Coordinates of C-alpha atoms in Angstrom, one line a residue:
X258 CA -35.5 68.5 -69.4
X259 CA -37.2 66.1 -66.9
X260 CA -35.2 64.4 -63.9
X261 CA -35.3 61.1 -65.7
X262 CA -34.0 62.3 -69.0
X263 CA -30.8 60.2 -69.7
X264 CA -28.7 63.3 -70.5
X265 CA -29.4 64.6 -67.1
X266 CA -28.8 61.1 -65.5
X267 CA -25.7 60.7 -67.4
X268 CA -24.3 63.8 -66.0
X269 CA -25.5 63.2 -62.5
X270 CA -24.0 59.7 -62.5
X271 CA -20.8 60.9 -64.5
X272 CA -21.4 58.3 -67.3
X273 CA -20.9 60.1 -70.5
X274 CA -20.8 63.7 -72.1
X275 CA -20.9 65.4 -75.6
X276 CA -18.8 68.2 -77.1
X277 CA -19.5 70.3 -80.2
X278 CA -16.2 69.0 -81.5
X279 CA -17.7 65.7 -82.3
X280 CA -21.6 66.2 -82.8
X281 CA -23.3 63.1 -82.2
X282 CA -20.6 61.1 -80.8
X283 CA -20.6 60.5 -77.0
X284 CA -17.5 60.7 -74.8
X285 CA -17.9 57.7 -72.6
X286 CA -16.4 58.4 -68.9
X287 CA -15.2 55.5 -66.7
X288 CA -18.7 54.6 -65.1
X289 CA -20.4 54.8 -68.3
X290 CA -18.0 52.6 -70.1
X291 CA -18.4 50.0 -67.3
X292 CA -22.2 49.8 -68.3
X293 CA -21.3 49.5 -71.9
X294 CA -18.6 46.8 -71.4
X295 CA -21.0 44.9 -69.2
X296 CA -23.7 44.8 -71.6
X297 CA -21.2 43.5 -74.3
X298 CA -19.8 41.0 -72.0
X299 CA -23.4 39.5 -71.3
X300 CA -24.1 39.6 -75.0
X301 CA -21.0 37.7 -75.8
X302 CA -21.6 35.1 -73.2
X303 CA -25.1 34.5 -74.6
X304 CA -23.8 34.4 -78.3
X305 CA -21.1 32.1 -77.5
X306 CA -23.5 29.7 -76.3
X307 CA -25.8 30.0 -79.1
X308 CA -22.8 29.0 -81.5
X309 CA -21.9 32.3 -83.0
X310 CA -18.5 33.5 -84.2
X311 CA -17.4 36.8 -83.4
X312 CA -15.6 38.9 -85.9
X313 CA -14.2 42.4 -86.6
X314 CA -14.2 44.1 -90.1
X315 CA -12.5 47.3 -91.2
X316 CA -14.1 50.9 -90.8
X317 CA -13.1 52.5 -94.1
X318 CA -13.6 50.5 -97.4
X319 CA -13.4 51.3 -101.0
X320 CA -16.5 52.3 -102.8
X321 CA -16.3 49.2 -105.0
X322 CA -17.7 47.5 -102.0
X323 CA -20.7 49.8 -101.5
X324 CA -21.5 49.6 -105.0
X325 CA -21.9 46.0 -104.9
X326 CA -24.0 46.1 -101.8
X327 CA -26.0 48.6 -103.2
X328 CA -25.3 51.4 -100.8
X329 CA -23.7 53.8 -103.2
X330 CA -26.7 54.0 -105.0
X331 CA -29.4 54.1 -102.3
X332 CA -27.7 55.3 -99.2
X333 CA -24.6 57.4 -100.3
X334 CA -26.1 60.8 -98.8
X335 CA -26.0 59.3 -95.4
X336 CA -22.2 58.1 -95.7
X337 CA -19.0 60.0 -94.7
X338 CA -16.8 59.7 -97.9
X339 CA -13.2 60.3 -98.1
X340 CA -10.6 60.2 -100.8
X341 CA -7.4 58.1 -100.8
X342 CA -4.9 58.1 -103.5
X343 CA -7.5 59.0 -106.1
X344 CA -10.3 56.5 -105.0
X345 CA -13.4 57.0 -103.2
X346 CA -13.6 55.3 -99.7
X347 CA -16.4 55.5 -97.3
X348 CA -16.9 54.9 -93.5
X349 CA -19.1 52.0 -93.0
X350 CA -22.6 52.9 -92.3
X351 CA -23.4 49.2 -91.9
X352 CA -21.5 46.1 -91.0
X353 CA -23.2 43.7 -93.5
X354 CA -20.8 44.2 -96.5
X355 CA -17.8 43.2 -94.2
X356 CA -19.4 40.0 -93.3
X357 CA -20.2 39.0 -96.9
X358 CA -16.4 39.3 -97.6
X359 CA -15.6 37.1 -94.4
X360 CA -17.9 34.5 -95.9
X361 CA -16.1 34.6 -99.2
X362 CA -12.8 34.1 -97.8
X363 CA -13.1 30.3 -98.6
X364 CA -15.3 27.6 -100.1
X365 CA -18.5 26.7 -98.1
X366 CA -19.9 23.4 -98.0
X367 CA -23.7 22.7 -96.7
X368 CA -21.9 21.3 -93.7
X369 CA -20.7 24.7 -92.6
X370 CA -24.2 26.0 -92.4
X371 CA -25.8 27.6 -90.4
X372 CA -22.9 29.9 -90.2
X373 CA -23.4 32.7 -87.6
X374 CA -21.0 35.6 -87.8
X375 CA -21.4 38.1 -85.0
X376 CA -19.8 41.7 -84.7
X377 CA -19.9 44.5 -82.1
X378 CA -19.0 47.1 -84.9
X379 CA -18.9 50.9 -84.7
X380 CA -20.8 52.5 -87.7
X381 CA -21.0 56.2 -88.8
X382 CA -24.0 57.9 -90.3
X383 CA -24.7 61.4 -91.4
X384 CA -27.4 63.0 -89.3
X385 CA -28.9 66.5 -89.4
X386 CA -27.5 68.5 -86.4
X387 CA -31.1 69.3 -85.6
X388 CA -32.2 65.7 -85.4
X389 CA -29.3 64.6 -82.9
X390 CA -30.7 63.8 -79.3
X391 CA -28.2 62.6 -76.6
X392 CA -27.8 58.9 -76.8
X393 CA -31.1 58.3 -78.8
X394 CA -29.9 59.6 -82.1
X395 CA -26.1 59.6 -82.7
X396 CA -23.7 59.8 -85.6
X397 CA -21.5 57.1 -84.4
X398 CA -23.5 53.9 -83.7
X399 CA -22.2 50.8 -81.8
X400 CA -24.3 48.0 -83.4
X401 CA -24.3 44.2 -82.2
X402 CA -24.8 42.8 -85.6
X403 CA -24.9 39.3 -86.7
X404 CA -25.4 37.5 -90.0
X405 CA -26.7 34.0 -90.3
X406 CA -25.9 32.2 -93.5
X407 CA -28.3 29.4 -93.9
X408 CA -29.9 26.9 -96.3
X409 CA -33.6 27.3 -96.9
X410 CA -34.7 24.3 -95.1
X411 CA -32.8 25.6 -91.9
X412 CA -34.5 29.0 -92.1
X413 CA -37.4 28.5 -89.8
X414 CA -35.2 27.0 -86.9
X415 CA -32.7 30.0 -87.3
X416 CA -35.7 32.2 -87.0
X417 CA -37.0 30.5 -84.1
X418 CA -33.5 30.5 -82.3
X419 CA -33.0 34.3 -83.1
X420 CA -36.4 35.1 -81.4
X421 CA -35.5 33.0 -78.4
X422 CA -32.2 34.8 -78.0
X423 CA -34.1 38.3 -78.3
X424 CA -36.4 37.2 -75.4
X425 CA -33.5 35.9 -73.3
X426 CA -31.7 39.2 -73.4
X427 CA -34.6 41.7 -73.4
X428 CA -36.4 39.8 -70.4
X429 CA -33.3 40.7 -68.3
X430 CA -34.7 44.3 -68.2
X431 CA -38.3 43.7 -67.6
X432 CA -39.3 45.1 -71.0
X433 CA -42.7 44.4 -72.3
X434 CA -42.3 44.1 -76.2
X435 CA -44.4 43.2 -79.2
X436 CA -43.5 42.1 -82.7
X437 CA -44.1 44.0 -86.0
X438 CA -43.5 42.7 -89.7
X439 CA -42.1 45.6 -91.8
X440 CA -42.6 45.1 -95.5
X441 CA -41.9 47.5 -98.6
X442 CA -44.0 50.0 -99.9
X443 CA -45.9 48.9 -103.1
X444 CA -45.8 52.2 -104.7
X445 CA -42.0 53.1 -104.2
X446 CA -40.4 49.7 -105.5
X447 CA -37.4 51.6 -107.0
X448 CA -36.2 52.4 -103.3
X449 CA -35.4 48.5 -102.9
X450 CA -33.1 46.0 -104.4
X451 CA -34.4 42.8 -106.0
X452 CA -37.3 42.0 -108.1
X453 CA -40.8 41.2 -107.2
X454 CA -40.4 37.5 -106.8
X455 CA -37.6 37.7 -104.3
X456 CA -39.6 40.2 -102.2
X457 CA -42.8 38.2 -102.3
X458 CA -40.9 35.2 -101.3
X459 CA -39.0 36.9 -98.5
X460 CA -42.1 38.5 -97.0
X461 CA -44.1 35.3 -97.2
X462 CA -41.4 33.3 -95.5
X463 CA -41.2 35.5 -92.6
X464 CA -45.0 35.8 -92.2
X465 CA -45.2 32.1 -92.4
X466 CA -42.4 31.5 -89.6
X467 CA -44.2 34.2 -87.2
X468 CA -47.7 32.2 -87.7
X469 CA -46.0 28.7 -87.0
X470 CA -44.7 30.1 -83.9
X471 CA -48.0 31.4 -83.0
X472 CA -46.6 35.0 -82.5
X473 CA -49.0 38.0 -82.9
X474 CA -47.7 40.8 -84.9
X475 CA -48.6 43.8 -86.9
X476 CA -47.9 44.4 -90.6
X477 CA -46.2 47.9 -91.3
X478 CA -46.0 48.6 -95.0
X479 CA -43.2 51.0 -96.1
X480 CA -40.7 50.4 -93.1
X481 CA -38.6 47.4 -94.7
X482 CA -35.0 48.0 -95.2
X483 CA -33.8 48.5 -99.0
X484 CA -32.5 44.8 -99.3
X485 CA -35.3 43.0 -97.4
X486 CA -38.3 42.7 -95.0
X487 CA -38.0 42.5 -91.2
X488 CA -39.4 41.4 -87.9
X489 CA -38.8 44.1 -85.4
X490 CA -39.3 43.9 -81.9
X491 CA -40.9 47.2 -80.1
X492 CA -40.2 47.5 -76.5
X493 CA -42.3 49.5 -74.2
X494 CA -40.4 51.4 -71.1
X495 CA -42.0 52.4 -67.6
X496 CA -43.1 55.7 -69.3
X497 CA -45.3 53.9 -71.8
X498 CA -43.0 54.8 -74.8
X499 CA -42.4 52.4 -77.5
X500 CA -38.7 51.9 -79.1
X501 CA -38.0 49.9 -82.1
X502 CA -35.0 47.8 -80.7
X503 CA -34.3 44.1 -81.8
X504 CA -34.7 43.4 -85.6
X505 CA -34.3 40.4 -87.7
X506 CA -34.0 41.0 -91.5
X507 CA -34.5 38.2 -94.1
X508 CA -32.3 38.9 -97.3
X509 CA -32.5 37.3 -100.5
X510 CA -30.7 40.1 -102.3
X511 CA -27.0 40.6 -100.9
X512 CA -26.3 36.7 -101.2
X513 CA -26.8 37.2 -104.9
X514 CA -25.2 40.6 -105.3
X515 CA -22.0 39.3 -103.6
X516 CA -22.3 35.9 -105.6
X517 CA -22.1 34.0 -102.3
X518 CA -22.4 30.0 -102.7
X519 CA -22.2 26.7 -100.9
X520 CA -21.7 23.2 -102.3
X521 CA -25.0 21.4 -101.5
X522 CA -25.3 17.7 -100.8
X523 CA -26.0 17.2 -104.6
X524 CA -22.3 18.5 -105.1
X525 CA -23.8 21.7 -106.8
X526 CA -23.4 25.1 -106.1
X527 CA -26.6 27.0 -104.1
X528 CA -27.2 30.4 -102.9
X529 CA -27.4 30.9 -98.9
X530 CA -30.3 32.8 -97.2
X531 CA -28.9 35.5 -95.0
X532 CA -30.5 36.7 -91.7
X533 CA -29.3 40.0 -90.4
X534 CA -30.3 40.7 -86.9
X535 CA -29.4 42.8 -83.9
X536 CA -30.6 42.7 -80.2
X537 CA -29.7 46.0 -78.8
X538 CA -29.7 47.7 -82.1
X539 CA -27.8 50.6 -81.1
X540 CA -26.0 50.2 -77.7
X541 CA -25.9 53.8 -77.2
X542 CA -29.6 54.3 -77.8
X543 CA -30.5 51.1 -75.7
X544 CA -28.5 52.6 -72.8
X545 CA -30.1 55.8 -73.0
X546 CA -33.7 54.0 -73.0
X547 CA -32.7 51.7 -70.1
X548 CA -31.5 54.8 -68.0
X549 CA -34.8 56.4 -68.4
X550 CA -36.7 53.1 -68.0
X551 CA -35.0 52.5 -64.9
X552 CA -34.8 56.2 -63.7
X553 CA -31.1 55.6 -63.4
X554 CA -31.6 52.8 -61.0
X555 CA -29.5 50.0 -62.7
X556 CA -29.5 46.4 -61.7
X557 CA -26.6 45.4 -59.4
X558 CA -24.8 43.7 -62.2
X559 CA -24.8 46.5 -64.5
X560 CA -24.1 49.2 -61.9
X561 CA -21.0 51.0 -62.0
X562 CA -20.9 51.6 -58.2
X563 CA -22.2 48.1 -56.6
X564 CA -21.3 48.9 -52.9
X565 CA -20.8 51.9 -50.8
X566 CA -19.3 52.1 -47.3
X567 CA -21.2 54.8 -45.3
X568 CA -19.4 55.9 -41.9
X569 CA -21.8 57.5 -39.2
X570 CA -21.9 58.1 -35.6

């Protein structure tokens, strides 16, 4: 391990530790939790100004939900499953379905849109023990999720706002970054939800918005999530390593699967479009990248120890 390895820095600075009793799940110490909480505090302040509502959804949910979302069919092998009174439940690997249920709690109107629901949510995903790597790849992941429910005519403005928010937060850490457009693999269509027309429309909408913003981007076939294409932000650290960080995913599928609606100006039911997005992605991994990027020398506002009194003669 090199001196700037975040696992060594974490031990030297007394930030976190790992134990075989909970593989892939960090134990945050006092100083490490200060960094963790300060990142969340900054995130909350920026999102409150941007009109987001913060929610919190349950950790363990009935498999009925995961069948509707498509996870039970396409993601089951990565989920922790338990039995409760003869029913299959799963620890959530993603926050998305919970946000869908919050949207469905009441009748929505076009006046309610765009509705921006944000969640700092812990998710769990099965990982092979050999692939675990400090904070870079963990089983318990803290995601700074948000789901934006909007009408088609609001889509471009919301994409612009999300990209500005990405830039506002990432610029605080002096990262250089680039954009990539992840689309589905044409020869593996069975791995994705929705028909061709939905996917073609989603991919064209995202590409069109990027071009209107005059943003350079690379197209990456086969890297789309199973429910929609995405705009990914790839950051470059001080060691010239690249990390996929923030992501914005355009989703035409989940609104239909969850039968989400809003009443339009014409007094008729319409289906909203959903933008899934994260800024840090995984707070654990982001902190690991940040520690190595800055070699442990965190900015004053993020440092657990900000001042020290030294006595000398």
